[in-house]
PDB file of C-alpha atoms in Angstrom:
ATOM      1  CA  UNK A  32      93.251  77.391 -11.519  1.00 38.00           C
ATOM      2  CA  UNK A  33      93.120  76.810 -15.309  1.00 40.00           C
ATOM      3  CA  UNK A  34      92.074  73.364 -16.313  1.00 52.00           C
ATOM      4  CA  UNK A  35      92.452  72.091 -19.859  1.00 55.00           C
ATOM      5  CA  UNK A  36      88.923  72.203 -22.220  1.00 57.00           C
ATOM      6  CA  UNK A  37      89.346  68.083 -22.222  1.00 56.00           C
ATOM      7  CA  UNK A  38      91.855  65.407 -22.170  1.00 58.00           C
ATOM      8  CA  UNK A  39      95.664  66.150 -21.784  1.00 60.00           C
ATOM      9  CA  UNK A  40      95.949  62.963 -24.603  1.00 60.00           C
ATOM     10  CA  UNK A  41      95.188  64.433 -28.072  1.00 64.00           C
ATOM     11  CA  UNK A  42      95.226  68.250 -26.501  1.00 68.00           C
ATOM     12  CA  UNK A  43      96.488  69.526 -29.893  1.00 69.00           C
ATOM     13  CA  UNK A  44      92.298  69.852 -30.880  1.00 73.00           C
ATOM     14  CA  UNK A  45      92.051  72.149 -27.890  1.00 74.00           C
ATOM     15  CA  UNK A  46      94.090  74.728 -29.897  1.00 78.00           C
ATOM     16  CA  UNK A  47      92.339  75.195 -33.001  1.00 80.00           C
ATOM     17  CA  UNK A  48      91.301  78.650 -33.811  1.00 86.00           C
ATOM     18  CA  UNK A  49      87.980  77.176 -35.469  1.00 91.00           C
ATOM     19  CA  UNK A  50      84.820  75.272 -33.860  1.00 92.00           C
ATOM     20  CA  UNK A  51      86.605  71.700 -34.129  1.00 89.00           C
ATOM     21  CA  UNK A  52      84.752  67.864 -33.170  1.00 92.00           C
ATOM     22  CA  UNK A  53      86.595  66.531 -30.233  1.00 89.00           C
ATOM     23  CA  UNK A  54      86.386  62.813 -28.450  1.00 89.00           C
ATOM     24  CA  UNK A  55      85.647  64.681 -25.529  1.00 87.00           C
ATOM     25  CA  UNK A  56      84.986  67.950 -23.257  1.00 87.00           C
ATOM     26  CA  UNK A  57      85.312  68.948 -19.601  1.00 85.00           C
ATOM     27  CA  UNK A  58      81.940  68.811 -17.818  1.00 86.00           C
ATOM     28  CA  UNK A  59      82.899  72.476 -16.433  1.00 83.00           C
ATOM     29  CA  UNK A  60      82.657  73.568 -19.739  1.00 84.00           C
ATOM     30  CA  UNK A  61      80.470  71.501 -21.410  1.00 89.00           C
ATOM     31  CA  UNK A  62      76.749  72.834 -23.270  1.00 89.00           C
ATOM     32  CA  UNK A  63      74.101  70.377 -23.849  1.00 92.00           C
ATOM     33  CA  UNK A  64      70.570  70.899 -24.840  1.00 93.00           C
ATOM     34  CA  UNK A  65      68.298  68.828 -22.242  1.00 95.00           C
ATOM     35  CA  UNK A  66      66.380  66.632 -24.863  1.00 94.00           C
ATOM     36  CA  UNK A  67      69.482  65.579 -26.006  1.00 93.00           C
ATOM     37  CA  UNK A  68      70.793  65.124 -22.536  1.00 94.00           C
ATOM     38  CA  UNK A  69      67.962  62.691 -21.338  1.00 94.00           C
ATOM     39  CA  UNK A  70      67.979  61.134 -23.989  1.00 94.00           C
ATOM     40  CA  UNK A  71      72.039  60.455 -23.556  1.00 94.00           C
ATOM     41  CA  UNK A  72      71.066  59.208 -20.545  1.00 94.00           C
ATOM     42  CA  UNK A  73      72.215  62.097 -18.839  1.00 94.00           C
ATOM     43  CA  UNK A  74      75.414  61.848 -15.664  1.00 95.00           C
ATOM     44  CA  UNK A  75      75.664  58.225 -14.503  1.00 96.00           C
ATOM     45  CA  UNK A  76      75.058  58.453 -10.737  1.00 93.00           C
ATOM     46  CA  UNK A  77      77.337  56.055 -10.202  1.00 92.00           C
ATOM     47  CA  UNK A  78      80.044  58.126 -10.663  1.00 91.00           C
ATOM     48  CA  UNK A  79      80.365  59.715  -7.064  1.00 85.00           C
ATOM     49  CA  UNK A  80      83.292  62.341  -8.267  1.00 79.00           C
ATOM     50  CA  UNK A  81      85.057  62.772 -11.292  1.00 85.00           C
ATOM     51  CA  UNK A  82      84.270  61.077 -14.151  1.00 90.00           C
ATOM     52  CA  UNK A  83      81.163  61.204 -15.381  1.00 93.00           C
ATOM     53  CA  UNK A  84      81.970  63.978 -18.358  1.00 92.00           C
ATOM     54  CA  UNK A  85      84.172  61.475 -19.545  1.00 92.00           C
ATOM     55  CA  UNK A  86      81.070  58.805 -19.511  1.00 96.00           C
ATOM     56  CA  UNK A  87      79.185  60.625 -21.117  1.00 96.00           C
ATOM     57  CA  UNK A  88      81.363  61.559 -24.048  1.00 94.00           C
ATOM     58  CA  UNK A  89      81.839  58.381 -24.711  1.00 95.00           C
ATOM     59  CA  UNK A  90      77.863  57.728 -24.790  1.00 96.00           C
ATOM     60  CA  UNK A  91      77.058  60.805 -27.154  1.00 96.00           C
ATOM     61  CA  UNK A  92      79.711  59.331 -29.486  1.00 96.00           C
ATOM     62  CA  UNK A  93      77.984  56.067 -29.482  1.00 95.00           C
ATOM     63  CA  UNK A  94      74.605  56.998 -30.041  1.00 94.00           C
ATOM     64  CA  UNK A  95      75.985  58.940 -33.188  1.00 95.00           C
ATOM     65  CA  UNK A  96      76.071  62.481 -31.385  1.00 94.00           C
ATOM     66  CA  UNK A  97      78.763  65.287 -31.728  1.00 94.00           C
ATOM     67  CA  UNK A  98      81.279  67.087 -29.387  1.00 93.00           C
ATOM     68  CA  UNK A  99      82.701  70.406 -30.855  1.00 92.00           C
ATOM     69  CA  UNK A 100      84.640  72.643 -29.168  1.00 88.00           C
ATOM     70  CA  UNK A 101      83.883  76.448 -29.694  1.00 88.00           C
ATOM     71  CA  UNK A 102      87.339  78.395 -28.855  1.00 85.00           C
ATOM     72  CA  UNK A 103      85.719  81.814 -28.895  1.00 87.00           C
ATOM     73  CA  UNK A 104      83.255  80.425 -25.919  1.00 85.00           C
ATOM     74  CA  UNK A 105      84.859  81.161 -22.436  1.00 81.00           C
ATOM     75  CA  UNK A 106      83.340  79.693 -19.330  1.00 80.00           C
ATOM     76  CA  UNK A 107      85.574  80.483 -15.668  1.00 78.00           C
ATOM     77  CA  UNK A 108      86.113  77.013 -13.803  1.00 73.00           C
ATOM     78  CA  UNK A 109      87.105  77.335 -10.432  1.00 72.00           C
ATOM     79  CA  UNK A 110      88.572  73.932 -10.038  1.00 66.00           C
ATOM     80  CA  UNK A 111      88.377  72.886  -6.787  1.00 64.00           C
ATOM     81  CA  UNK A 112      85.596  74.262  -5.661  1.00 63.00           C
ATOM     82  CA  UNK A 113      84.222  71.451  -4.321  1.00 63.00           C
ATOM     83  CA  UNK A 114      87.038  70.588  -2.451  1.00 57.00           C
ATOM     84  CA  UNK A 115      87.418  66.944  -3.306  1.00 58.00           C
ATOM     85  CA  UNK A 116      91.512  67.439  -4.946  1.00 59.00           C
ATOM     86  CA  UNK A 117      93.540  65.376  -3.562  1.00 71.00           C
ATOM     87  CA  UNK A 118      91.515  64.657  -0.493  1.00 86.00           C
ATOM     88  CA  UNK A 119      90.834  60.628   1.083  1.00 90.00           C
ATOM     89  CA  UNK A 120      87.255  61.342  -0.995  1.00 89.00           C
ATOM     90  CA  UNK A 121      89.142  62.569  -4.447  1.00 87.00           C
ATOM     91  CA  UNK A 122      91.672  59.956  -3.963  1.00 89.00           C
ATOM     92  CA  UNK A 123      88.927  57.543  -3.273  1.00 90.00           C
ATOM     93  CA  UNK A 124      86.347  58.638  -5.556  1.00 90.00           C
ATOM     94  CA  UNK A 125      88.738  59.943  -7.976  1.00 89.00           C
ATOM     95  CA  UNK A 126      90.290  56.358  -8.831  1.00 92.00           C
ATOM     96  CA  UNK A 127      87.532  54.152  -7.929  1.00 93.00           C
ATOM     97  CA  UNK A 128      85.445  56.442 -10.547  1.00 93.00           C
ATOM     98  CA  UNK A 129      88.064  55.632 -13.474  1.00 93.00           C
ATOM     99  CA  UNK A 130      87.987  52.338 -12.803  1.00 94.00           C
ATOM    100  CA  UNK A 131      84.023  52.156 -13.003  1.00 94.00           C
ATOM    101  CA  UNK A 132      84.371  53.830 -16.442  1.00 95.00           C
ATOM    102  CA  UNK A 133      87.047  51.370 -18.199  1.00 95.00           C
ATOM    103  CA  UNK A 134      84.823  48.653 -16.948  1.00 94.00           C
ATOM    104  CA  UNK A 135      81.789  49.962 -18.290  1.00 95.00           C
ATOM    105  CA  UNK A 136      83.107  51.593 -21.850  1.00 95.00           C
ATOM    106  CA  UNK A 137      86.877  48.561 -22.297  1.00 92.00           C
ATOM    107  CA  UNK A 138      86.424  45.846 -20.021  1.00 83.00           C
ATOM    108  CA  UNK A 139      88.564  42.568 -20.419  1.00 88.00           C
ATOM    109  CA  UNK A 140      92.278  43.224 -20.705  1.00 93.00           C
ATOM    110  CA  UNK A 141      92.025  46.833 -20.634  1.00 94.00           C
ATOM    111  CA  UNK A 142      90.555  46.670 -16.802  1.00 94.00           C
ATOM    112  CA  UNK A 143      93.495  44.868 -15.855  1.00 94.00           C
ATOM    113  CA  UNK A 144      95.571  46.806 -16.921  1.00 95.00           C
ATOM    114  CA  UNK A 145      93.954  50.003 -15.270  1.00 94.00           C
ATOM    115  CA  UNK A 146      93.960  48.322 -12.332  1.00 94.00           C
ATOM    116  CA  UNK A 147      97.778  47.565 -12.278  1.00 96.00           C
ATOM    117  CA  UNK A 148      98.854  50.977 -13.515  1.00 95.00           C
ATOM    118  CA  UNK A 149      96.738  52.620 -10.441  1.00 95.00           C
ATOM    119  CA  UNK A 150      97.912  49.441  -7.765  1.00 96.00           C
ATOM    120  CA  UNK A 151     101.690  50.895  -8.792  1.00 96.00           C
ATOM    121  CA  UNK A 152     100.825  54.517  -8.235  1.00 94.00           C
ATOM    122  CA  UNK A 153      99.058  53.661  -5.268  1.00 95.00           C
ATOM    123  CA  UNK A 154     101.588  51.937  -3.856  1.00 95.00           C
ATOM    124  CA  UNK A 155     104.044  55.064  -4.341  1.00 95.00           C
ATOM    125  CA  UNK A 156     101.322  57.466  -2.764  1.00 94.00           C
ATOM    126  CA  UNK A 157     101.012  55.216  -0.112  1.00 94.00           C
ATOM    127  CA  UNK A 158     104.668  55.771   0.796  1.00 94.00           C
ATOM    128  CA  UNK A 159     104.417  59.085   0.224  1.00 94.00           C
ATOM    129  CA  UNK A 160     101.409  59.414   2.458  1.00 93.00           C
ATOM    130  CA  UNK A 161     102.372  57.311   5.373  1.00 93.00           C
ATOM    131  CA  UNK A 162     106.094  58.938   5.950  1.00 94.00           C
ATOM    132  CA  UNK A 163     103.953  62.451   5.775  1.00 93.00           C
ATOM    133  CA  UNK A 164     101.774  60.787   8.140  1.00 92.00           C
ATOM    134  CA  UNK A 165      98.319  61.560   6.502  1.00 92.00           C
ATOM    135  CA  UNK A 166      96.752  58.526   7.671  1.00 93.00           C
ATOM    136  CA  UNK A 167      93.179  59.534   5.936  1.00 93.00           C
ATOM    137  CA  UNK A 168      94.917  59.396   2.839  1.00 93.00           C
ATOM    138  CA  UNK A 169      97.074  55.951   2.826  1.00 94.00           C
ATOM    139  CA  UNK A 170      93.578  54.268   4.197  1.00 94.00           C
ATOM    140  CA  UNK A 171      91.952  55.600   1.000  1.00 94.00           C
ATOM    141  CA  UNK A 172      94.449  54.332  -1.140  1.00 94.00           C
ATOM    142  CA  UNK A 173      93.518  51.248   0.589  1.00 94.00           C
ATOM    143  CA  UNK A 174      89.661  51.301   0.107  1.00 94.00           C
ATOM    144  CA  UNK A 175      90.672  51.812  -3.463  1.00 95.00           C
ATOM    145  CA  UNK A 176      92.387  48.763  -4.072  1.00 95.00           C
ATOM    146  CA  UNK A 177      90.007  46.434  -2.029  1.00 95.00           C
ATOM    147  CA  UNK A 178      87.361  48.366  -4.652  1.00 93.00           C
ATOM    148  CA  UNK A 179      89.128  47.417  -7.816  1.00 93.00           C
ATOM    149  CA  UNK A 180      90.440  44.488  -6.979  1.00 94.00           C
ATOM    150  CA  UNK A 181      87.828  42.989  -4.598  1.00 92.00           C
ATOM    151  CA  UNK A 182      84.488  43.988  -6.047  1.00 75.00           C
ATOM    152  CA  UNK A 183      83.303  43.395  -8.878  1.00 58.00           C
TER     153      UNK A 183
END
């Protein structure tokens, strides 16, 4: 499937016809040299699935660093791959891993926030879910919630 270079939210950079600094890139598509990339701190391990591109975006920015985007450079994703979509574990890991990574780069008003804008669209997967009968998934919409709103 074709995924988008980076975020949906300013997608307008993913369009120039020039090499162009972005906030941030997909970690399908993303080029780093390795001194650089340990010295970044390289993928947080905490972030089990999804994520973690995003984290360390943010960290290159901080420590002064550029992102460009090259539109000539073409590099085949095959999303999915990995099979973790909209699985209990992409569900699970998916949301629990955004969550980790507006507590780590926002925190205080911002987390609260993220947490009620995923408890509402839990709440309407969990509907969803439970008429289709796909237990695995409504009791990882639960694990997610006791996550975010539980454990800290």
């Amino acid at each position: 499937s074709l995924q988008n270079q980076g975020s949906i939210l300013g997608f307008w950079r993913y369009r120039a016809r020039v090499p162009t600094l972005v906030p941030f890139i997909s970690g399908a598509a993303m080029l780093v040299r390795w001194v650089q990339y340990q010295q970044w701190g390289g993928f947080d391990e905490r972030f089990i699935f999804y994520n973690e591109d995003l984290d360390l975006c943010r960290r290159i920015l901080k420590a002064g660093g550029l992102i460009g985007y090259f539109p000539e450079a073409e590099v085949l994703h095959l999303a999915g791959g990995s099979g973790a979509g909209h699985t209990a574990f992409g569900i699970e890991h998916g949301l629990v891993g955004g969550y980790y990574l507006v507590q780590k780069h926002f925190g205080g008003g911002i987390v609260l926030v993220f947490r009620l804008l995923i408890t509402l669209q839990i709440f309407g997967w969990i509907l969803v879910y439970a008429v289709g009968r796909r237990w695995d998934l409504t009791h990882a919409c639960g694990r997610v919630l006791k996550k975010i709103w539980l454990q800290d």
